[in-house]
Coordinates of C-alpha atoms in Angstrom, one line a residue:
M135 CA 0.0 0.0 0.0
S136 CA 1.6 3.3 -1.2
S137 CA 1.2 6.3 1.0
K138 CA 1.9 10.0 0.8
K139 CA 2.4 12.8 3.3
V140 CA -0.2 15.6 3.1
F141 CA -1.3 18.6 5.0
V142 CA -4.9 18.9 6.3
R143 CA -5.3 21.9 3.9
D144 CA -5.0 19.5 1.0
L145 CA -7.9 17.5 2.3
V146 CA -10.6 20.0 3.6
D147 CA -12.5 23.2 2.9
E148 CA -14.0 25.5 5.4
Y149 CA -17.8 25.4 5.5
S150 CA -18.9 28.8 6.8
V151 CA -22.6 29.1 5.8
R152 CA -24.7 31.5 8.0
A153 CA -28.3 31.0 8.8
K154 CA -29.2 34.3 7.2
N155 CA -27.9 33.1 3.9
F156 CA -29.4 29.6 3.9
G157 CA -33.1 30.0 3.3
D158 CA -35.8 28.3 5.2
H159 CA -34.4 27.0 8.5
S160 CA -37.6 27.2 10.7
S161 CA -37.3 23.5 11.7
F162 CA -33.6 23.5 12.6
E163 CA -32.3 22.8 16.1
F164 CA -29.3 24.2 17.9
F165 CA -26.2 22.0 18.3
G166 CA -22.9 22.0 20.1
V167 CA -19.9 19.7 20.5
S168 CA -19.1 17.5 23.4
N169 CA -15.7 15.8 23.9
E170 CA -17.4 12.5 24.7
D171 CA -20.7 12.6 22.9
G172 CA -19.8 14.4 19.7
I173 CA -22.6 16.6 18.2
T174 CA -25.2 17.2 20.9
K175 CA -28.3 19.4 21.2
S176 CA -27.4 22.8 22.8
K177 CA -29.1 24.2 25.8
N178 CA -27.3 27.5 25.8
A179 CA -28.0 28.9 22.3
A180 CA -28.6 32.6 21.8
K181 CA -31.8 32.1 19.9
D182 CA -32.3 35.8 19.4
K183 CA -29.1 35.9 17.3
V184 CA -30.0 32.8 15.2
E185 CA -29.2 34.6 11.9
D186 CA -25.5 34.9 12.9
Y187 CA -25.3 31.1 13.6
K188 CA -23.5 28.8 11.2
I189 CA -25.2 25.9 9.5
I190 CA -24.1 22.3 10.2
E191 CA -25.1 19.4 8.1
Q192 CA -24.2 15.8 7.2
G193 CA -20.5 15.5 6.4
C194 CA -19.5 18.5 8.6
F195 CA -16.7 18.6 11.2
A196 CA -17.1 21.1 14.0
Y197 CA -14.9 22.3 16.9
N198 CA -14.6 25.1 19.4
P199 CA -11.1 26.6 18.7
Y200 CA -10.5 26.8 22.5
R201 CA -11.6 23.3 23.3
I202 CA -10.1 21.2 20.5
N203 CA -6.8 20.8 22.4
V204 CA -8.7 18.3 24.7
G205 CA -10.2 16.4 21.8
S206 CA -13.4 18.3 21.6
I207 CA -14.1 17.9 17.9
A208 CA -17.1 16.1 16.2
Y209 CA -18.1 14.7 12.9
L210 CA -21.8 14.7 11.8
D211 CA -22.6 11.6 9.9
E212 CA -26.4 11.8 10.3
D213 CA -28.7 13.2 7.6
I214 CA -29.7 16.3 9.6
K215 CA -29.2 20.1 9.4
G216 CA -29.0 22.6 12.3
F217 CA -27.4 25.6 13.8
I218 CA -24.1 25.8 15.6
S219 CA -22.4 28.8 17.3
P220 CA -20.6 31.2 15.0
A221 CA -17.6 30.7 17.3
Y222 CA -17.1 27.2 16.1
V223 CA -14.9 26.2 13.1
V224 CA -16.9 24.1 10.6
F225 CA -15.3 22.3 7.6
K226 CA -15.8 19.4 5.2
T227 CA -13.5 17.1 3.4
K228 CA -12.8 17.7 -0.3
P229 CA -14.3 15.1 -2.7
K230 CA -12.2 11.9 -2.9
S231 CA -9.4 13.3 -0.7
I232 CA -9.8 11.3 2.4
I233 CA -12.6 9.2 4.0
P234 CA -14.1 11.7 6.6
E235 CA -14.2 9.1 9.4
L236 CA -10.5 8.4 8.8
L237 CA -9.6 12.0 9.3
F238 CA -11.8 12.2 12.4
K239 CA -10.0 9.3 14.0
F240 CA -6.7 10.8 13.2
L241 CA -7.6 14.2 14.8
K242 CA -8.8 12.4 17.9
S243 CA -5.7 10.2 18.1
K244 CA -2.6 11.0 20.3
E245 CA -0.7 12.2 17.2
G246 CA -3.6 14.3 16.1
L247 CA -3.9 15.9 19.5
R248 CA -0.1 16.4 19.7
Q249 CA -0.1 18.4 16.4
I250 CA -3.3 20.3 17.5
K251 CA -1.4 21.5 20.6
L252 CA 1.7 22.3 18.5
Y253 CA -0.1 24.6 16.1
A254 CA -2.6 26.2 18.6
R255 CA -1.9 29.9 19.3
G256 CA -1.9 31.8 22.6
T257 CA -0.2 31.5 25.9
V258 CA -2.8 31.6 28.6
R259 CA -5.7 30.2 26.5
Q260 CA -4.7 28.5 23.3
A261 CA -6.9 28.4 20.2
L262 CA -6.7 26.5 16.9
R263 CA -8.0 28.6 14.0
F264 CA -8.9 27.0 10.7
E265 CA -5.6 28.1 9.1
D266 CA -3.7 26.5 12.0
L267 CA -5.6 23.2 11.5
C268 CA -4.5 23.3 7.9
K269 CA -0.8 23.0 9.0
I270 CA -1.4 19.5 10.5
E271 CA 0.4 16.7 8.6
L272 CA -0.6 13.1 8.1
T273 CA 0.3 10.2 5.9
I274 CA -2.5 8.6 3.8
P275 CA -2.8 6.1 1.0
H276 CA -4.6 6.6 -2.3
Y277 CA -8.3 7.2 -1.8
D278 CA -9.3 3.8 -3.2
E279 CA -6.9 2.1 -0.7
Q280 CA -8.3 4.1 2.2
V281 CA -11.5 2.0 2.0
K282 CA -9.6 -1.2 2.9
L283 CA -7.7 0.7 5.6
F284 CA -10.8 2.1 7.1
E285 CA -12.4 -1.4 7.2
K286 CA -9.3 -2.7 9.0
I287 CA -9.4 0.1 11.6
S288 CA -13.2 -0.3 12.1
L289 CA -12.8 -4.0 12.6
T290 CA -10.0 -3.4 15.2
E291 CA -12.2 -0.7 16.8
N292 CA -15.2 -3.0 17.0
E293 CA -13.1 -5.8 18.6
T294 CA -11.7 -3.2 21.0
I295 CA -15.2 -2.1 22.1
K296 CA -16.2 -5.8 22.7
L297 CA -13.0 -6.4 24.8
N298 CA -13.5 -3.2 26.7
N299 CA -17.1 -4.1 27.4
E300 CA -15.9 -7.4 28.8
T301 CA -13.2 -5.8 31.0
D302 CA -15.7 -3.3 32.3
F303 CA -18.0 -6.2 33.2
Q304 CA -15.1 -7.8 35.0
L305 CA -14.3 -4.6 36.9
N306 CA -17.9 -4.3 37.9
I307 CA -17.7 -7.9 39.3
V308 CA -14.6 -6.8 41.3
T309 CA -16.6 -3.9 42.8
Q310 CA -19.4 -6.2 43.7
L311 CA -17.0 -8.6 45.4
R312 CA -15.5 -5.7 47.5
Q313 CA -19.0 -4.9 48.7
A314 CA -19.9 -8.5 49.3
F315 CA -16.8 -9.1 51.4
L316 CA -17.5 -5.9 53.4
R317 CA -21.0 -7.2 54.2
E318 CA -19.7 -10.6 55.2
A319 CA -17.0 -8.9 57.4
M320 CA -19.7 -7.0 59.3
Q321 CA -21.8 -10.1 59.6
G322 CA -18.8 -12.0 61.1
K323 CA -18.7 -14.5 58.2
L324 CA -15.2 -14.1 56.9
V325 CA -13.4 -16.1 59.6
P326 CA -14.6 -19.0 61.8
Q327 CA -16.1 -17.7 65.0
D328 CA -14.0 -18.4 68.2
K329 CA -15.7 -18.4 71.6
N330 CA -12.4 -17.2 73.0
D331 CA -12.5 -14.0 70.9
E332 CA -12.7 -10.8 72.9
P333 CA -16.4 -9.6 73.1
A334 CA -17.1 -6.3 71.3
T335 CA -18.2 -4.8 74.7
E336 CA -14.8 -5.5 76.2
L337 CA -13.0 -4.2 73.2
L338 CA -15.1 -1.0 73.5
K339 CA -14.0 -0.6 77.1
R340 CA -10.3 -1.1 76.1
I341 CA -10.6 1.4 73.3
K342 CA -11.9 4.1 75.7
A343 CA -9.1 3.3 78.2
E344 CA -6.5 3.6 75.5
K345 CA -7.8 6.9 74.3
E346 CA -7.8 8.3 77.9
K347 CA -4.2 7.1 78.2
L348 CA -3.2 9.0 75.0
I349 CA -4.9 12.2 76.4
V350 CA -3.0 11.8 79.8
E351 CA 0.3 11.3 77.9
G352 CA -0.3 14.5 75.9
K353 CA -0.4 12.6 72.6
L354 CA -4.1 13.5 72.0
K355 CA -6.1 16.6 72.8
K356 CA -9.2 16.1 75.0
Q357 CA -12.3 16.2 72.7
K358 CA -15.8 17.2 73.3
P359 CA -17.9 14.0 73.9
L360 CA -20.3 13.2 71.0
P361 CA -23.8 12.0 71.6
E362 CA -24.8 8.3 71.3
I363 CA -24.9 6.9 67.8
K364 CA -28.5 6.8 66.6
P365 CA -29.8 4.1 64.2
E366 CA -30.6 6.7 61.5
E367 CA -26.8 7.5 61.3
I368 CA -26.1 4.0 59.9
P369 CA -26.8 4.0 56.1
Y370 CA -27.5 0.3 56.0
Q371 CA -29.2 -2.4 58.1
P372 CA -26.6 -3.7 60.5
P373 CA -26.7 -7.0 62.3
N374 CA -28.6 -6.7 65.6
D375 CA -25.5 -7.4 67.8
L376 CA -23.1 -5.0 65.9
I377 CA -21.7 -2.2 68.2
F378 CA -20.5 1.1 66.8
V379 CA -18.0 3.7 67.9
R380 CA -17.3 7.3 66.7
L381 CA -14.3 7.7 64.4
Q382 CA -12.8 10.2 66.8
D383 CA -12.7 7.6 69.5
I384 CA -10.4 5.3 67.5
C385 CA -8.4 7.4 65.1
H386 CA -6.3 10.5 64.7
I387 CA -7.9 12.9 62.3
E388 CA -5.3 15.4 60.9
K389 CA -5.6 18.0 58.2
G390 CA -3.1 17.7 55.3
N391 CA 0.3 19.2 56.0
I392 CA 1.2 21.2 52.8
G393 CA -0.2 23.4 50.1
I394 CA -0.1 21.2 47.0
M395 CA 1.4 24.0 44.8
K396 CA 4.1 24.7 47.4
A397 CA 5.4 21.1 47.5
A398 CA 8.9 20.6 46.2
P399 CA 9.2 17.4 44.2
G400 CA 11.0 14.6 46.0
D401 CA 11.1 11.0 47.1
Y402 CA 7.8 10.8 49.0
P403 CA 4.3 10.4 47.7
L404 CA 2.1 13.5 48.0
V405 CA -1.6 12.6 48.2
T406 CA -3.9 15.1 46.4
L407 CA -7.5 15.0 45.0
S408 CA -6.3 13.3 41.8
E409 CA -6.0 9.5 41.4
E410 CA -2.2 9.8 40.7
R411 CA 0.2 10.7 43.4
L412 CA 2.5 13.8 43.2
S413 CA 5.7 13.9 45.1
D414 CA 7.3 15.8 48.0
K415 CA 10.8 16.2 49.3
D416 CA 9.7 15.7 52.9
Y417 CA 7.2 13.5 54.6
Y418 CA 4.8 14.3 57.4
F419 CA 3.0 10.9 58.0
D420 CA 4.5 7.5 58.5
C421 CA 1.6 5.1 58.9
K422 CA -1.3 3.4 57.2
A423 CA -4.1 5.9 56.6
V424 CA -7.4 6.8 55.0
I425 CA -7.2 10.1 53.1
I426 CA -10.4 12.0 52.9
P427 CA -11.0 15.2 50.8
I428 CA -12.3 18.1 52.8
I429 CA -13.4 20.2 49.8
S430 CA -15.9 19.3 47.1
S431 CA -14.4 17.8 43.9
A432 CA -17.2 19.4 41.8
G433 CA -17.0 23.1 42.7
H434 CA -19.8 25.6 41.8
G435 CA -21.6 25.1 45.1
K436 CA -22.2 21.3 44.5
A437 CA -21.2 18.7 47.1
E438 CA -19.3 15.8 45.6
M439 CA -16.5 13.5 46.6
K440 CA -14.9 11.8 43.5
R441 CA -12.5 9.6 45.4
M442 CA -10.9 8.8 48.8
H443 CA -7.4 7.3 49.1
Y444 CA -5.6 4.6 51.0
Q445 CA -1.9 5.3 51.7
E446 CA 0.8 3.4 53.5
G447 CA 4.4 4.3 54.5
M448 CA 6.0 7.7 54.6
F449 CA 4.0 10.4 52.7
S450 CA 2.6 13.9 52.7
V451 CA -1.0 15.0 52.3
G452 CA -2.3 18.2 50.5
N453 CA -4.0 20.6 52.9
I454 CA -7.4 20.2 51.1
L455 CA -7.5 16.6 52.5
C456 CA -7.2 15.0 55.8
A457 CA -5.5 11.8 57.1
V458 CA -7.3 9.4 59.3
H459 CA -5.2 6.7 61.1
P460 CA -5.9 4.4 64.0
F461 CA -4.6 5.0 67.5
N462 CA -3.9 1.2 67.7
Y463 CA -3.6 -1.0 64.6
E464 CA -4.1 -4.0 66.8
N465 CA -7.7 -2.9 67.2
F466 CA -8.5 -1.4 63.8
N467 CA -7.2 -2.2 60.3
A468 CA -6.7 1.0 58.2
R469 CA -7.5 -0.8 55.0
F470 CA -10.8 -2.0 56.5
L471 CA -11.6 1.5 57.6
F472 CA -10.9 2.8 54.1
E473 CA -13.1 0.3 52.3
Y474 CA -15.9 0.8 54.8
M475 CA -15.9 4.6 54.7
N476 CA -15.3 4.7 51.0
N477 CA -18.3 2.4 50.4
Y478 CA -20.6 4.8 52.3
K479 CA -18.8 8.1 51.6
H480 CA -21.9 9.8 50.3
A481 CA -23.9 9.2 53.5
F482 CA -20.9 9.8 55.8
F483 CA -19.3 12.8 54.1
V484 CA -20.9 14.2 51.0
K485 CA -24.2 14.9 52.8
K486 CA -22.3 16.8 55.5
M487 CA -20.5 19.2 53.1
R488 CA -21.5 22.8 53.6
G489 CA -21.0 26.1 51.8
A490 CA -22.4 28.2 49.0
A491 CA -19.5 28.7 46.5
N492 CA -16.7 26.7 48.3
V493 CA -18.3 23.5 49.5
S494 CA -16.3 21.9 52.3
L495 CA -16.3 19.2 55.0
R496 CA -15.4 20.0 58.6
L497 CA -13.1 17.7 60.5
D498 CA -15.6 17.5 63.4
A499 CA -18.2 16.2 60.9
I500 CA -15.7 13.4 59.9
A501 CA -15.1 12.7 63.5
E502 CA -18.8 11.8 64.0
T503 CA -18.6 8.9 61.5
P504 CA -20.0 5.6 63.1
I505 CA -17.6 2.7 62.8
P506 CA -18.5 -0.9 63.5
I507 CA -16.5 -2.8 66.1
I508 CA -15.6 -6.2 64.6
S509 CA -12.7 -8.6 65.4
I510 CA -9.2 -7.7 64.2
K511 CA -9.0 -11.2 62.7
T512 CA -12.0 -10.4 60.5
Q513 CA -10.5 -7.0 59.5
N514 CA -7.1 -8.6 58.6
K515 CA -8.8 -11.3 56.6
F516 CA -10.8 -8.6 54.8
E517 CA -7.5 -6.8 54.0
E518 CA -6.1 -10.0 52.5
L519 CA -9.1 -10.4 50.2
M520 CA -8.9 -6.7 49.2
Q521 CA -5.2 -7.2 48.2
L522 CA -6.2 -10.2 46.0
L523 CA -8.9 -8.0 44.4
D524 CA -6.4 -5.2 43.9
E525 CA -4.1 -7.5 41.9
L526 CA -7.0 -8.8 39.9
E527 CA -8.2 -5.3 39.1
K528 CA -4.6 -4.3 38.2
N529 CA -4.4 -7.2 35.7
I530 CA -7.8 -6.3 34.2
N531 CA -6.9 -2.7 33.7
Q532 CA -3.6 -3.7 32.2
S533 CA -5.4 -5.9 29.7
K534 CA -7.7 -3.0 28.8
E535 CA -4.7 -0.7 28.3
E536 CA -3.1 -3.2 25.9
T537 CA -6.3 -3.5 24.0
N538 CA -6.6 0.2 23.5
L539 CA -2.9 0.4 22.6
L540 CA -3.5 -2.0 19.8
L541 CA -6.1 0.3 18.3
Q542 CA -3.8 3.3 18.6
T543 CA -1.0 1.3 17.0
V544 CA -3.1 0.3 14.0
L545 CA -4.2 4.0 13.5
R546 CA -0.6 5.3 14.0
E547 CA 0.8 2.8 11.4
A548 CA -1.9 3.8 9.0
L549 CA -1.8 7.6 9.2
E550 CA 1.6 8.6 10.5
E551 CA 4.8 9.0 8.6
K552 CA 6.7 5.8 8.3

């Protein structure tokens, strides 16, 4: 298959038809572009300025010059016509230059996005004008050969979708297993029951005594006693014999130690709101801990907690999160506490977030969280099961990455310079 290197300008023409020049458009709807959903109906159209809007129809590409750098570009393959904001760039492929879907896949690929960012203008807010888009290069075969190429890519893409659906199903099973093991842990079903195990009532007495000792030794500040735990504070139906204790009675609850932007990169993990860890040259914690965000991940006055974290070893925590770690690891397993609180984070934390613009969570609201008292043998067995599921989940995600990499490889080999 012979290929040649071309510029996008060799393949496309701008399509800038205004509504005022189009004729009858009384039945047209307003559209926009979504990064994930492509062409979508718009809820924010300035309908009083419809005459200035551009026309979009089957075969059109459309993108917002300020959003294309994150992959927000769409191709309309449906037989419809409508309006799109005059701020959008709209274009079509030239006849028999390139299969439109092939160009679309390239512009959404890693190489396509790399060149989009390369040719975008501006420092604070980059924009890709139509003339900038035209500078992008790709390698394509003759038009007749593109049909076979597109069929190959489509076949690989369909197989990728099937495999991704299967891995998503497997990941969902892993999530269900986590929840099932948590239920069994609280029901005392994970390990054989031993009549010699310390009763929960005795453990509760010991927990209180240990906390008093920490206060006397100056390792813990005296706290205001909290009221008895009421049944409505438990977001599920617990076994009748399950006893609960407040989080503040079993754990240190400490605000993060450093402003995330002030941290100097180093050898220690820095836990932030994102899934990936940053790094810090110093560490503040040396323990096993549950990390809970104390600001909403949504912003705009909406209460939301996208994720909590579990962290071990020496690490730092951003000051918009807090670290929760047990007074005594012989009584409470930090991984069990993480899975338990993470499973019920909406009831325990999101519902307690307050604020108009900046929605946040108070440490004393976290301190109120009701924690079940179950045997440490059960908690440790639960952690073992979670570690097995962690490994299984890691393998599933790796398989998914390799599947998606195959599709990117096929596309790269087809449309990038050899």
